[in-house]
Amino acid sequence: MFLPTTKEDLNKRGWDCCDVIIVTPDAYADHPSFAMSILGRFLEKNGYKTGIISQPKWKDPKSFMKLGIPKIAFAVSGGQMDSMVLNYTSARIPRKEDLFCENKNPYFSSIGDKKKYRIRPDRCINVYCSQIKAACKDKPVIIGGIEASLRRIAHYDFWSDKIKRSILFDAKADILIYGMGEYPLLNVVRALERGESPENIKTESTAVIRKDISDLKGYVLLPSFKEVSEDRESFARAHILFEDNDNKKTVVQKQDSRYLVQYPGMEITQDQLDYIYDTDFERKIHPDFKNVPAFDMIKTSVTSHRGCYGDCSFCAIANHQGKKVVSRSKQSILNEIRVIASKKDFPGTITDIGGPTANMYASGCRIGGCETNDCLKGPKGCRNFIPGNREYLDLLSEAKKIDNVKNIQINSGLRFDSCIMDDNFLREILRHYISGQMKIAPESGSDPVLHYMNKPDTKVFESFIKKFERIKKEEGIKKYIIPYIITGHPGEGEKELKQTRDLLRKNRLSGKQFQIFTPTPMTRSAAMYYLGYDPRTGEKIGVEKDVKTLRKRKDVLMS
């Protein structure tokens, strides 16, 4: 049974109302890869009546009341992806497709209609919160998801080319949850149920608005919104302070006459992660929807872990999921695969067992972690780094033995650093788990640009290519590397573009996975883009912002 989406569904369950109503711009799929589902099921598992409002017609405040008024709170998300990233290209041109909508159609109106009414509004959280507050002023509104996570402090906004306040202020929400939200959401809901006011809730992985901070001790004070919006050096200082803190201490930033207070991040254990996923899901798209491409892509995929210590400058994962990798137990993952394989419509293929980076599963640290989490630094990685290659291969092998499973694929990204991909690991995945094309992300072919990206230099990538070709030949298999490349990243000029093009040609690499850089809020690369220099060193960095020039660069790489 799906979570309730209508009052009729409430009646069938014998409920007068929901405790919590989750609001999302994505089509509702009851699958652990969809946030509204995993959060809703987690609350349900812990005794809370939870409903889903999926893709409300946001111009009408009444559409947010289709399940009535919740007993405790509304929980609002901008969706699986940031609404501005999903709605616009890097050239700020509206996209014509949305993979989280039926038939990829991003409009409530039919394709071809003159009047456009986008399903996912720009700055989705702000719009949803405004309409909910207009219809129901008395219930707290919790915001979360990647859109909220990446805008939780004053930040540079590429689409307006301005410094914006924390989204908690602009959305006029009551409390913000950053990062992966199951346990923080549960803690907030429990606190609200006890009658605590949002500004007085102090729980991990949340941020609130407070007028008085006199009771707080040992916090990191960032330059205020006024300071960072008027002075670039203050912006750089705020970025460094926030990045270095890495969610360890409480962070305070004055926004107007009030303060944003972000409490330390929560680190979950393997047992807690297993508990989240050891839950019953329909693993279907809700009957209100059909043909939703984003669901079709992940229908028979399994999440093995969360977090990524790659720490790429342009990537939002570190700011959202965190740098520390937490893996599910092998038994938890295998149990989920058994459930998938028992379904009548299971086609026989598990399309992925992975996470942000597949081969980070089960990796660890000899000293239990450090301040930087820079596990892959240098050609051989940190001396305390423990790769999980053996454990991952063992997991994949065990999964193949499950009844009805014919194939296991890896479609998550893979790091090619030698410390995390040895010869035996590469040989095994090429033989058994890569269907034909191996997607690898060198991101650039220029060492200076790779330095700003915090990616391995070209020697590491070319060493991987040689190893890949050698193993291919030894095994007598036909596999191909598909490179992911970003053009227009800070530090790239015509010389660096040529270096990337030459690297691709030299190694006979081609494909369509080339994109123009988009500065994502709160990332190191976005700070470089806005400042024109490295916020940490002060080194000047060339930044190309002309759209025509950037398009030409992309064409050069694809030619």
Coordinates of C-alpha atoms in Angstrom, one line a residue:
M1 CA 0.0 0.0 0.0
F2 CA 1.3 3.4 -1.0
L3 CA 1.5 6.3 1.6
P4 CA -1.7 8.3 1.5
T5 CA -2.0 11.0 -1.2
T6 CA -5.7 11.9 -0.9
K7 CA -8.4 12.1 1.8
E8 CA -9.9 9.0 0.4
D9 CA -6.6 7.2 1.2
L10 CA -6.8 8.6 4.8
N11 CA -10.3 7.2 5.1
K12 CA -9.2 3.8 3.9
R13 CA -6.6 3.7 6.7
G14 CA -9.1 5.0 9.3
W15 CA -7.1 8.2 9.8
D16 CA -8.6 11.6 10.6
C17 CA -5.5 13.4 9.5
C18 CA -1.8 13.0 8.9
D19 CA 0.9 13.7 11.5
V20 CA 3.3 14.9 8.8
I21 CA 2.7 15.8 5.2
I22 CA 5.6 15.6 2.8
V23 CA 5.4 18.0 -0.2
T24 CA 7.6 17.3 -3.3
P25 CA 7.8 18.4 -6.9
D26 CA 8.8 14.9 -8.0
A27 CA 6.3 12.2 -9.2
Y28 CA 5.7 9.9 -6.2
A29 CA 7.6 6.6 -6.5
D30 CA 7.5 4.3 -3.5
H31 CA 11.2 3.3 -3.8
P32 CA 14.1 3.9 -1.4
S33 CA 16.0 6.0 -4.0
F34 CA 13.2 8.6 -3.9
A35 CA 13.4 11.0 -0.9
M36 CA 9.7 11.4 -0.3
S37 CA 9.3 7.7 0.0
I38 CA 12.3 6.8 2.2
L39 CA 11.5 9.7 4.6
G40 CA 7.8 8.9 4.6
R41 CA 8.3 5.2 5.2
F42 CA 10.9 6.0 8.0
L43 CA 8.4 8.2 9.8
E44 CA 5.7 5.6 9.3
K45 CA 8.0 2.9 10.7
N46 CA 8.5 5.1 13.8
G47 CA 4.8 5.5 14.4
Y48 CA 3.9 8.6 12.5
K49 CA 1.0 8.9 10.1
T50 CA 2.6 10.4 7.0
G51 CA 1.1 11.5 3.7
I52 CA 2.5 12.7 0.4
I53 CA 1.6 15.7 -1.8
S54 CA 3.3 15.1 -5.0
Q55 CA 3.5 17.9 -7.7
P56 CA 0.9 20.2 -6.3
K57 CA -0.5 22.9 -8.6
W58 CA 1.4 25.5 -6.8
K59 CA -0.3 28.6 -8.1
D60 CA -3.3 27.6 -6.0
P61 CA -2.7 27.5 -2.2
K62 CA -5.6 25.0 -1.8
S63 CA -3.6 22.3 -3.6
F64 CA -1.4 22.1 -0.6
M65 CA -4.5 21.3 1.5
K66 CA -5.6 18.1 -0.4
L67 CA -4.7 16.0 2.7
G68 CA -6.0 18.5 5.1
I69 CA -4.0 20.1 7.9
P70 CA -1.3 17.9 9.5
K71 CA -1.3 17.3 13.2
I72 CA 2.4 18.2 13.6
A73 CA 4.0 19.7 10.5
F74 CA 4.6 20.0 6.8
A75 CA 7.9 18.8 5.4
V76 CA 8.9 20.5 2.1
S77 CA 11.6 19.5 -0.4
G78 CA 12.7 21.0 -3.7
G79 CA 13.0 17.4 -5.0
Q80 CA 15.7 14.9 -5.9
M81 CA 17.7 17.7 -7.5
D82 CA 18.0 21.4 -7.0
S83 CA 15.1 23.1 -8.8
M84 CA 17.4 25.7 -10.5
V85 CA 19.9 23.1 -11.7
L86 CA 17.1 21.0 -13.0
N87 CA 15.1 23.8 -14.6
Y88 CA 18.0 25.6 -16.4
T89 CA 21.0 24.7 -18.4
S90 CA 24.4 26.2 -17.6
A91 CA 23.5 29.0 -20.1
R92 CA 20.4 29.8 -17.9
I93 CA 18.1 28.5 -20.7
P94 CA 15.0 26.7 -19.5
R95 CA 15.2 23.0 -19.9
K96 CA 12.5 21.3 -22.0
E97 CA 12.5 18.0 -20.0
D98 CA 12.2 16.9 -16.4
L99 CA 13.1 13.2 -15.8
F100 CA 11.1 13.3 -12.5
C101 CA 7.9 14.1 -14.3
E102 CA 5.5 11.9 -16.4
N103 CA 6.8 11.5 -19.9
K104 CA 9.6 14.0 -19.1
N105 CA 7.1 16.8 -19.6
P106 CA 8.0 19.6 -17.1
Y107 CA 4.7 21.4 -17.5
F108 CA 1.2 20.8 -16.2
S109 CA 0.0 22.0 -19.6
S110 CA 0.5 19.6 -22.6
I111 CA 3.6 20.0 -24.8
G112 CA 2.7 22.5 -27.5
D113 CA 0.3 24.6 -25.4
K114 CA 1.1 28.3 -25.6
K115 CA 0.6 28.9 -21.9
K116 CA 3.4 27.2 -19.8
Y117 CA 2.8 26.2 -16.2
R118 CA 5.9 24.5 -14.9
I119 CA 5.4 21.6 -12.5
R120 CA 8.6 22.3 -10.6
P121 CA 8.6 26.1 -9.9
D122 CA 11.9 28.0 -9.8
R123 CA 13.2 28.1 -6.2
C124 CA 10.7 25.4 -5.4
I125 CA 11.1 25.5 -1.6
N126 CA 10.4 29.2 -1.4
V127 CA 7.3 28.9 -3.6
Y128 CA 5.9 25.9 -1.7
C129 CA 6.5 27.4 1.7
S130 CA 4.9 30.7 0.7
Q131 CA 1.7 28.9 -0.5
I132 CA 1.5 26.6 2.5
K133 CA 1.9 29.6 4.9
A134 CA -0.9 31.4 2.9
A135 CA -3.2 28.4 3.3
C136 CA -2.2 27.3 6.8
K137 CA -0.3 29.7 9.1
D138 CA -0.5 27.7 12.3
K139 CA 1.6 24.6 11.4
P140 CA 5.4 24.5 11.3
V141 CA 7.1 24.1 8.0
I142 CA 10.3 21.9 7.9
I143 CA 12.5 22.2 4.8
G144 CA 15.1 19.8 3.6
G145 CA 16.7 18.0 0.6
I146 CA 19.6 19.1 -1.5
E147 CA 18.0 22.5 -2.4
A148 CA 17.9 23.4 1.3
S149 CA 21.2 21.8 2.2
L150 CA 23.2 23.9 -0.4
R151 CA 21.5 27.2 0.6
R152 CA 21.6 26.9 4.4
I153 CA 24.1 29.8 4.9
A154 CA 24.5 33.0 2.9
H155 CA 25.7 31.9 -0.5
Y156 CA 26.4 32.9 -4.1
D157 CA 23.5 32.2 -6.4
F158 CA 24.6 31.7 -10.1
W159 CA 21.1 32.2 -11.6
S160 CA 20.6 35.7 -10.1
D161 CA 24.4 36.4 -9.9
K162 CA 23.9 37.7 -6.4
I163 CA 24.7 36.7 -2.8
K164 CA 21.5 35.4 -1.2
R165 CA 20.5 34.9 2.4
S166 CA 20.0 31.5 3.9
I167 CA 17.0 29.8 2.3
L168 CA 15.5 29.4 5.8
F169 CA 15.0 33.2 5.8
D170 CA 13.9 33.6 2.2
A171 CA 11.5 30.7 2.4
K172 CA 10.1 31.9 5.8
A173 CA 10.3 28.3 6.9
D174 CA 10.5 27.3 10.6
I175 CA 13.4 24.8 10.6
L176 CA 15.9 23.4 8.1
I177 CA 17.3 19.9 7.9
Y178 CA 20.6 19.5 6.0
G179 CA 22.2 16.4 4.7
M180 CA 20.5 13.0 4.7
G181 CA 17.4 13.6 6.7
E182 CA 15.8 10.5 8.1
Y183 CA 16.9 10.7 11.7
P184 CA 17.1 14.5 12.0
L185 CA 13.5 14.7 10.6
L186 CA 12.3 12.1 13.1
N187 CA 14.0 14.1 16.0
V188 CA 12.4 17.3 14.8
V189 CA 9.0 15.8 14.5
R190 CA 9.3 14.3 18.0
A191 CA 10.3 17.7 19.4
L192 CA 7.4 19.5 17.7
E193 CA 5.0 16.8 19.0
R194 CA 6.3 17.6 22.5
G195 CA 5.3 21.2 21.9
E196 CA 8.8 22.6 21.5
S197 CA 9.0 25.8 19.4
P198 CA 11.2 25.5 16.3
E199 CA 13.7 28.1 17.4
N200 CA 14.4 26.2 20.6
I201 CA 14.9 22.8 19.0
K202 CA 18.6 21.8 19.2
T203 CA 19.1 18.6 17.2
E204 CA 21.9 17.5 14.9
S205 CA 21.8 18.3 11.2
T206 CA 19.4 21.2 11.6
A207 CA 19.4 25.0 11.3
V208 CA 17.0 27.5 12.9
I209 CA 16.4 31.2 13.1
R210 CA 17.1 32.8 16.5
K211 CA 16.9 36.3 17.8
D212 CA 19.1 35.6 20.9
I213 CA 22.3 33.5 20.8
S214 CA 23.5 34.4 24.3
D215 CA 23.1 30.8 25.5
L216 CA 25.4 29.3 22.7
K217 CA 29.0 28.5 23.5
G218 CA 32.0 27.5 21.4
Y219 CA 30.4 28.2 18.0
V220 CA 31.9 29.3 14.7
L221 CA 30.9 32.8 13.9
L222 CA 30.7 33.5 10.1
P223 CA 30.8 37.0 8.6
S224 CA 27.3 38.3 8.4
F225 CA 25.1 38.3 5.3
K226 CA 25.6 42.1 5.0
E227 CA 29.4 41.6 5.2
V228 CA 29.6 38.8 2.6
S229 CA 27.2 40.5 0.2
E230 CA 29.2 43.7 0.3
D231 CA 32.8 42.5 0.6
R232 CA 34.4 39.6 -1.3
E233 CA 37.1 39.1 1.3
S234 CA 34.4 38.5 3.9
F235 CA 32.7 36.0 1.6
A236 CA 36.0 34.2 1.1
R237 CA 36.6 34.1 4.9
A238 CA 33.0 32.8 5.5
H239 CA 33.6 30.1 2.9
I240 CA 36.9 28.9 4.6
L241 CA 35.4 29.0 8.1
F242 CA 32.4 27.0 7.0
E243 CA 34.4 24.5 5.0
D244 CA 37.0 23.9 7.7
N245 CA 34.3 23.4 10.3
D246 CA 32.9 20.5 8.3
N247 CA 29.7 20.5 10.4
K248 CA 31.6 19.7 13.6
K249 CA 30.7 22.8 15.6
T250 CA 27.6 25.0 15.8
V251 CA 27.7 27.7 13.1
V252 CA 26.2 31.2 13.6
Q253 CA 25.7 33.8 10.9
K254 CA 23.8 37.1 11.3
Q255 CA 21.3 37.6 8.4
D256 CA 19.4 40.7 9.4
S257 CA 18.5 41.5 12.9
R258 CA 18.4 37.7 13.6
Y259 CA 20.8 34.8 13.4
L260 CA 21.0 31.6 11.4
V261 CA 22.1 28.9 13.8
Q262 CA 23.3 25.6 12.3
Y263 CA 23.9 22.8 14.7
P264 CA 26.6 20.1 14.2
G265 CA 25.9 17.3 11.6
M266 CA 24.8 13.9 12.5
E267 CA 27.0 10.9 11.7
I268 CA 25.0 7.7 11.4
T269 CA 26.2 4.2 12.0
Q270 CA 25.9 1.1 9.8
D271 CA 23.2 -0.3 12.0
Q272 CA 21.2 2.9 11.7
L273 CA 21.7 2.9 7.9
D274 CA 20.5 -0.7 7.7
Y275 CA 17.4 0.2 9.8
I276 CA 16.5 2.9 7.2
Y277 CA 16.7 0.5 4.3
D278 CA 15.2 -2.6 6.0
T279 CA 11.8 -1.3 5.2
D280 CA 8.9 -2.4 3.0
F281 CA 8.4 -0.4 -0.2
E282 CA 6.0 -1.0 -3.1
R283 CA 8.9 -0.3 -5.5
K284 CA 6.4 1.1 -8.0
I285 CA 5.5 4.4 -9.4
H286 CA 2.2 5.7 -7.8
P287 CA -0.9 4.9 -10.0
D288 CA -1.4 8.7 -10.5
F289 CA 1.7 8.7 -12.7
K290 CA 3.2 6.6 -15.5
N291 CA 6.3 6.6 -17.5
V292 CA 8.6 8.5 -15.2
P293 CA 12.1 8.1 -16.6
A294 CA 14.0 8.8 -13.3
F295 CA 12.1 5.9 -11.7
D296 CA 12.7 3.5 -14.6
M297 CA 16.5 4.2 -14.3
I298 CA 16.6 3.1 -10.7
K299 CA 13.8 0.6 -10.4
T300 CA 16.1 -2.4 -9.7
S301 CA 19.1 -0.5 -8.3
V302 CA 20.3 -0.7 -4.7
T303 CA 22.0 1.9 -2.5
S304 CA 25.1 0.4 -0.8
H305 CA 26.5 3.4 1.0
R306 CA 26.3 7.1 1.5
G307 CA 29.0 9.9 1.5
C308 CA 32.1 10.6 -0.6
Y309 CA 35.6 11.5 0.4
G310 CA 36.6 12.5 -3.2
D311 CA 35.9 16.1 -2.2
C312 CA 35.8 17.4 -5.7
S313 CA 35.6 21.2 -5.6
F314 CA 32.6 21.5 -7.9
C315 CA 30.6 18.7 -6.3
A316 CA 27.7 19.1 -3.9
I317 CA 27.9 15.7 -2.4
A318 CA 30.3 16.6 0.4
N319 CA 28.0 19.5 1.5
H320 CA 25.0 17.2 1.4
Q321 CA 25.8 13.6 2.2
G322 CA 29.2 14.4 3.9
K323 CA 32.8 13.3 3.3
K324 CA 32.6 10.2 5.5
V325 CA 31.4 7.0 3.8
V326 CA 29.0 4.9 5.8
S327 CA 28.2 1.5 4.2
R328 CA 25.3 -0.8 4.7
S329 CA 26.0 -4.3 5.9
K330 CA 26.3 -7.0 3.2
Q331 CA 23.3 -8.8 4.7
S332 CA 21.1 -5.7 4.5
I333 CA 21.9 -5.2 0.8
L334 CA 21.5 -8.9 -0.1
N335 CA 18.1 -8.9 1.7
E336 CA 16.9 -6.0 -0.4
I337 CA 18.1 -7.7 -3.6
R338 CA 16.1 -10.9 -2.6
V339 CA 13.0 -8.7 -2.2
I340 CA 13.5 -7.2 -5.7
A341 CA 14.3 -10.5 -7.3
S342 CA 11.0 -12.0 -5.8
K343 CA 8.9 -9.5 -7.7
K344 CA 6.9 -10.9 -10.6
D345 CA 8.0 -8.1 -13.0
F346 CA 11.7 -8.5 -12.1
P347 CA 13.6 -8.6 -15.4
G348 CA 16.6 -10.5 -14.0
T349 CA 19.1 -7.6 -13.8
I350 CA 20.1 -5.5 -10.8
T351 CA 21.1 -2.3 -12.6
D352 CA 23.3 -0.9 -9.9
I353 CA 24.7 -1.6 -6.4
G354 CA 26.4 1.6 -5.5
G355 CA 26.3 5.1 -4.2
P356 CA 27.9 8.5 -5.0
T357 CA 31.1 6.5 -5.9
A358 CA 30.6 2.8 -6.2
N359 CA 34.0 1.6 -5.3
M360 CA 34.0 3.5 -2.0
Y361 CA 31.8 0.8 -0.5
A362 CA 33.2 -0.7 2.7
S363 CA 36.4 1.4 2.6
G364 CA 37.8 2.7 5.9
C365 CA 40.6 4.3 7.8
R366 CA 43.2 2.7 10.0
I367 CA 43.0 5.6 12.6
G368 CA 39.2 6.0 12.4
G369 CA 39.2 9.2 10.4
C370 CA 40.9 12.6 10.4
E371 CA 40.1 16.3 10.1
T372 CA 40.5 16.4 6.3
N373 CA 39.0 13.1 5.0
D374 CA 41.4 13.5 2.1
C375 CA 41.8 9.8 1.6
L376 CA 42.8 9.9 -2.1
K377 CA 45.4 12.6 -1.8
G378 CA 48.6 11.9 -3.8
P379 CA 49.3 9.1 -6.3
K380 CA 49.0 6.3 -3.7
G381 CA 46.4 7.8 -1.4
C382 CA 46.6 8.3 2.4
R383 CA 48.8 5.7 4.2
N384 CA 45.9 5.1 6.6
F385 CA 43.3 4.5 3.8
I386 CA 41.8 1.0 3.7
P387 CA 40.1 0.2 0.3
G388 CA 37.0 -1.9 0.3
N389 CA 37.6 -3.6 -3.1
R390 CA 37.6 -7.1 -1.7
E391 CA 34.4 -6.5 0.3
Y392 CA 32.6 -4.9 -2.7
L393 CA 33.6 -7.8 -5.1
D394 CA 32.4 -10.3 -2.5
L395 CA 29.1 -8.4 -2.2
L396 CA 28.6 -8.4 -6.0
S397 CA 29.5 -12.1 -6.2
E398 CA 27.0 -13.0 -3.5
A399 CA 24.3 -10.9 -5.1
K400 CA 24.7 -12.9 -8.4
K401 CA 23.9 -16.1 -6.5
I402 CA 20.4 -15.0 -5.5
D403 CA 17.5 -16.8 -7.2
N404 CA 16.2 -15.0 -10.3
V405 CA 19.2 -12.7 -10.5
K406 CA 20.9 -13.1 -13.9
N407 CA 23.0 -10.0 -14.1
I408 CA 24.6 -7.4 -11.8
Q409 CA 25.6 -4.1 -13.2
I410 CA 27.6 -1.1 -11.8
N411 CA 26.2 2.2 -13.1
S412 CA 27.3 4.4 -10.3
G413 CA 30.5 6.4 -10.8
L414 CA 33.8 4.8 -10.2
R415 CA 37.1 6.5 -9.0
F416 CA 40.1 5.4 -11.1
D417 CA 42.8 6.3 -8.5
S418 CA 45.1 3.3 -8.1
C419 CA 44.6 3.2 -4.3
I420 CA 40.9 2.5 -4.8
M421 CA 41.0 0.5 -8.0
D422 CA 43.7 -2.1 -8.1
D423 CA 44.3 -4.5 -11.1
N424 CA 42.3 -7.4 -9.6
F425 CA 39.3 -5.1 -8.9
L426 CA 39.3 -3.6 -12.4
R427 CA 39.7 -7.0 -14.0
E428 CA 36.7 -8.4 -12.1
I429 CA 34.3 -5.6 -12.8
L430 CA 35.3 -5.5 -16.5
R431 CA 34.7 -9.2 -16.8
H432 CA 31.4 -9.4 -14.9
Y433 CA 29.8 -6.0 -14.0
I434 CA 30.4 -3.4 -16.7
S435 CA 28.1 -4.0 -19.6
G436 CA 30.1 -2.3 -22.4
Q437 CA 30.9 1.3 -21.5
M438 CA 32.8 2.2 -18.3
K439 CA 31.9 5.8 -17.2
I440 CA 34.9 7.6 -15.8
A441 CA 35.2 11.2 -14.7
P442 CA 38.6 12.7 -15.4
E443 CA 36.7 16.0 -15.7
S444 CA 39.6 17.8 -17.4
G445 CA 42.8 17.1 -19.3
S446 CA 44.7 20.1 -17.9
D447 CA 46.7 19.7 -14.7
P448 CA 46.2 23.3 -13.5
V449 CA 42.4 22.9 -13.9
L450 CA 42.5 19.6 -12.2
H451 CA 44.3 21.2 -9.3
Y452 CA 41.4 23.7 -8.8
M453 CA 38.9 20.8 -9.1
N454 CA 40.8 18.8 -6.5
K455 CA 41.0 15.9 -8.9
P456 CA 44.0 13.6 -9.7
D457 CA 46.4 14.9 -12.3
T458 CA 46.5 13.6 -15.9
K459 CA 49.3 11.1 -15.1
V460 CA 46.9 9.2 -12.8
F461 CA 44.2 9.1 -15.5
E462 CA 46.6 8.0 -18.3
S463 CA 48.0 5.3 -16.0
F464 CA 44.5 4.0 -15.5
I465 CA 43.9 4.0 -19.3
K466 CA 47.0 1.9 -19.9
K467 CA 45.8 -0.6 -17.2
F468 CA 42.3 -0.6 -18.7
E469 CA 43.6 -1.4 -22.2
R470 CA 46.1 -4.0 -20.9
I471 CA 43.4 -5.9 -19.0
K472 CA 41.0 -5.7 -21.9
K473 CA 43.6 -7.3 -24.2
E474 CA 44.5 -10.0 -21.7
E475 CA 40.8 -10.9 -21.1
G476 CA 39.9 -10.6 -24.8
I477 CA 36.9 -8.4 -24.0
K478 CA 35.5 -5.3 -25.8
K479 CA 34.8 -2.5 -23.3
Y480 CA 35.1 1.3 -23.8
I481 CA 35.8 4.3 -21.5
I482 CA 33.2 7.1 -21.6
P483 CA 34.8 10.2 -20.1
Y484 CA 32.9 12.8 -18.2
I485 CA 34.3 16.2 -18.9
I486 CA 33.5 19.7 -17.5
T487 CA 34.5 22.7 -19.6
G488 CA 34.4 26.3 -18.3
H489 CA 35.6 25.5 -14.8
P490 CA 37.6 28.3 -13.1
G491 CA 41.2 28.2 -14.2
E492 CA 40.4 27.0 -17.8
G493 CA 41.5 29.2 -20.7
E494 CA 42.2 28.4 -24.3
K495 CA 45.5 26.7 -23.4
E496 CA 43.9 24.4 -20.8
L497 CA 41.0 23.7 -23.3
K498 CA 43.6 22.5 -25.9
Q499 CA 45.3 20.3 -23.3
T500 CA 42.0 18.6 -22.6
R501 CA 41.2 18.2 -26.3
D502 CA 44.7 16.8 -26.9
L503 CA 44.4 14.3 -24.0
L504 CA 41.1 13.0 -25.4
R505 CA 42.5 12.7 -28.9
K506 CA 45.7 11.1 -27.8
N507 CA 43.8 8.3 -26.0
R508 CA 41.0 8.1 -28.6
L509 CA 38.3 9.0 -26.2
S510 CA 35.0 10.5 -27.2
G511 CA 31.4 10.6 -26.2
K512 CA 28.6 13.0 -25.3
Q513 CA 29.2 13.3 -21.5
F514 CA 30.6 16.8 -21.8
Q515 CA 29.0 19.7 -19.9
I516 CA 29.6 23.4 -19.2
F517 CA 30.4 24.1 -15.6
T518 CA 27.5 25.3 -13.4
P519 CA 28.5 26.9 -10.0
T520 CA 26.5 25.0 -7.4
P521 CA 25.8 26.9 -4.2
M522 CA 28.3 26.5 -1.3
T523 CA 30.8 24.5 -3.4
R524 CA 34.5 25.6 -3.5
S525 CA 34.3 26.0 -7.3
A526 CA 31.3 28.3 -6.9
A527 CA 33.4 30.5 -4.6
M528 CA 36.2 30.6 -7.1
Y529 CA 33.8 31.5 -9.9
Y530 CA 32.3 34.4 -7.8
L531 CA 35.5 35.7 -6.3
G532 CA 37.9 35.2 -9.3
Y533 CA 40.5 33.8 -6.9
D534 CA 41.0 30.8 -4.7
P535 CA 39.4 31.7 -1.4
R536 CA 42.0 29.8 0.6
T537 CA 45.2 31.0 -1.1
G538 CA 44.2 34.3 -2.7
E539 CA 45.6 33.1 -6.0
K540 CA 43.9 34.8 -9.0
I541 CA 42.0 32.4 -11.2
G542 CA 40.7 33.1 -14.7
V543 CA 37.0 32.6 -15.0
E544 CA 35.2 32.5 -18.4
K545 CA 31.5 33.7 -18.1
D546 CA 30.6 34.4 -21.8
V547 CA 28.1 31.8 -22.8
K548 CA 29.0 31.8 -26.5
T549 CA 32.7 31.2 -25.7
L550 CA 31.7 28.3 -23.4
R551 CA 29.5 26.7 -26.0
K552 CA 32.4 26.9 -28.5
R553 CA 34.6 25.2 -26.0
K554 CA 32.2 22.4 -25.6
D555 CA 31.9 22.0 -29.4
V556 CA 35.7 21.8 -29.6
L557 CA 35.8 19.0 -27.2
M558 CA 33.1 17.1 -28.9
S559 CA 34.5 17.5 -32.4

